[in-house]
Coordinates of C-alpha atoms and ligand atoms in Angstrom, one line a residue:
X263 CA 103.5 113.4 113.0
X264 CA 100.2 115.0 112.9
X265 CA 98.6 115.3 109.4
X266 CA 96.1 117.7 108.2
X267 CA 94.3 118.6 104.7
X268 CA 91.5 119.7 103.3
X269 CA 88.3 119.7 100.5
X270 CA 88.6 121.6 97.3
X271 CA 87.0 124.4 98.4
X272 CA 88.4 124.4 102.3
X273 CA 85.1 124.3 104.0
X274 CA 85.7 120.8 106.0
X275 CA 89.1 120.4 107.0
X276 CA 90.4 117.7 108.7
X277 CA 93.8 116.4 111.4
X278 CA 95.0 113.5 112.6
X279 CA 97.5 113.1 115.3
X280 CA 99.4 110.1 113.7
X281 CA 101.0 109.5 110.1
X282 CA 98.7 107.4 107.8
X283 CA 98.8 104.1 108.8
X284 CA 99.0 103.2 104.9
X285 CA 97.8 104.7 101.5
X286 CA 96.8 102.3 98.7
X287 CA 96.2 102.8 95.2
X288 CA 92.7 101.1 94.8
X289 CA 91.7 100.2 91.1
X290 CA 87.8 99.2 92.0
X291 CA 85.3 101.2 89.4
X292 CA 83.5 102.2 93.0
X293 CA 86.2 104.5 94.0
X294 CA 87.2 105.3 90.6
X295 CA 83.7 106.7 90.2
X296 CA 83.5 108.2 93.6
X297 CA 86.5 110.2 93.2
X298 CA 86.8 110.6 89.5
X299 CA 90.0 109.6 89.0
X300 CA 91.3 107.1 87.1
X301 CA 93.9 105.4 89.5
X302 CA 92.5 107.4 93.0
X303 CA 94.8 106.5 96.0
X304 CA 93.9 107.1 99.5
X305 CA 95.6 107.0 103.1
X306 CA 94.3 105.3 105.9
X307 CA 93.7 106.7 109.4
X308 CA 92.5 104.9 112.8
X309 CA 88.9 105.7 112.7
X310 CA 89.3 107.5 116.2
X311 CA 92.2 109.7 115.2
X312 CA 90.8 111.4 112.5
X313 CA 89.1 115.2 113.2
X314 CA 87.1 117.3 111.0
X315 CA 86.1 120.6 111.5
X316 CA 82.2 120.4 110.2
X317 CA 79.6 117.3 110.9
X318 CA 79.5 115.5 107.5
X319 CA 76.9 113.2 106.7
X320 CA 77.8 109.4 105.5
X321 CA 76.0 108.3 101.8
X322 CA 75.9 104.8 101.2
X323 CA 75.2 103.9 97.7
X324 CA 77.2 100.7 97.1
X325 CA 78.0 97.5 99.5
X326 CA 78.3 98.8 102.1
X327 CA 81.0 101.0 101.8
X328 CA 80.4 105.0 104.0
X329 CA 81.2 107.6 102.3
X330 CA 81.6 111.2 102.9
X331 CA 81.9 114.2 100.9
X332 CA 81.8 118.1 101.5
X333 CA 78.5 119.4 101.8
X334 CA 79.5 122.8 100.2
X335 CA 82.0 122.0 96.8
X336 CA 81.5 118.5 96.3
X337 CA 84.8 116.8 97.4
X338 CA 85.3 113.0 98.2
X339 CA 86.8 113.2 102.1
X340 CA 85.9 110.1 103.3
X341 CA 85.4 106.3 103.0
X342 CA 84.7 103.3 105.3
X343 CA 84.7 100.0 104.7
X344 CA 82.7 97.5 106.5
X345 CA 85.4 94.8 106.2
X346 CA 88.3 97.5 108.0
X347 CA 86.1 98.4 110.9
X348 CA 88.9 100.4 112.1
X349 CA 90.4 102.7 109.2
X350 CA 88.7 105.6 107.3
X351 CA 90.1 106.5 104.3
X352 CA 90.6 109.6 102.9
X353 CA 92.1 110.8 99.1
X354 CA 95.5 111.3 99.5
X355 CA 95.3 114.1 97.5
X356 CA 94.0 116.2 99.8
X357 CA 96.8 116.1 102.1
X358 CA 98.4 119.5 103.1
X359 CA 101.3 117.0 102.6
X360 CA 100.5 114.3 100.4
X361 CA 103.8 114.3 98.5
X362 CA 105.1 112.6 102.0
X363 CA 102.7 110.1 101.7
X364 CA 103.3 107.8 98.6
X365 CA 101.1 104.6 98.1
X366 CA 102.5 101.2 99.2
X367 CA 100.0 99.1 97.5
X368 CA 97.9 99.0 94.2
X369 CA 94.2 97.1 95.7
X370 CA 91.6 95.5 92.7
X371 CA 94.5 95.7 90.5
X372 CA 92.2 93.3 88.5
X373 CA 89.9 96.3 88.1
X374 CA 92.3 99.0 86.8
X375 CA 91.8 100.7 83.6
X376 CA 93.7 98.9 81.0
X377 CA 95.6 102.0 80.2
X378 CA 97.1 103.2 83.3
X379 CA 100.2 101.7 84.5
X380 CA 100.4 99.6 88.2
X381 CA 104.0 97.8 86.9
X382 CA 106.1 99.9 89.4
X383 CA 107.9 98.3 92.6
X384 CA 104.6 98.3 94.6
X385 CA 102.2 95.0 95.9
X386 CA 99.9 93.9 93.8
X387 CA 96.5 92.5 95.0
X388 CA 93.8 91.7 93.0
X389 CA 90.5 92.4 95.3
X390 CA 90.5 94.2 98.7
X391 CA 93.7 93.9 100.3
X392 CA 91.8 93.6 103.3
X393 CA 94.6 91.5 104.9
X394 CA 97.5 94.3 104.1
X395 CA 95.5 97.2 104.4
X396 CA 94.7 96.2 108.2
X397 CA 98.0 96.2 109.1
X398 CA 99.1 99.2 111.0
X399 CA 102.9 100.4 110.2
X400 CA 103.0 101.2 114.6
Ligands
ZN725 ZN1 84.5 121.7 100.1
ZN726 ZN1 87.9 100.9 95.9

């Protein structure tokens, strides 16, 4: 199923041709600070299936990780990691249809705030989840 979404303030939007491959809660204070949310979560896309509609340019400020957000309001759209060569992440909140797409997995659980809540049904990993998040659900 294709899946598309957008920034805050609509200027980049973006489409893939496949469902995410999987979305993750990730607890690190990187993301956290990124994104300013407390518990951000993000789907993953093959790095060659995802389209947006404007060149963004990547930022690095912390190991490694590429990240991408609109040039006009601000929002987080993107994230790569060096260690998932082939996924991008995007916030799962900017799905046109993110309440389709629930998290599987909470990543640097030993990072999360000590007052939000990761004792629901989902994996728990403490660091990356590099192993689980590579997996592709095709
Ligand atoms: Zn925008
Ligand atoms: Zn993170």
């Amino acid at each position: 199923m294709p899946v598309t979404g957008q920034c805050y303030c609509g200027a980049v939007r973006f489409a893939t041709a496949e469902d995410p491959q999987t979305v993750a809660y990730c607890h690190c204070a990187d993301c956290r600070r990124w994104t300013g949310a407390p518990m951000p979560a993000f789907a993953a896309f093959a790095i060659e299936d995802l389209r947006l509609n404007a060149d963004v340019t990547e930022i690095t400020h912390a190991s490694g990780v590429a990240r991408r957000n609109c040039p006009a309001c601000g929002s987080p759209l993107t994230a790569r990691f060096p260690y998932l060569p082939d996924q991008i992440y995007v916030p799962v909140g900017l799905l046109d249809d993110a309440k389709d797409h629930p998290p599987v997995v909470h990543c640097h659980v030993d990072a999360a705030l000590p007052w939000v809540h990761t004792d629901d049904d989902l994996l728990n990993e403490n660091g990356s989840a590099r192993d689980t998040l590579g997996l592709s659900r095709k």
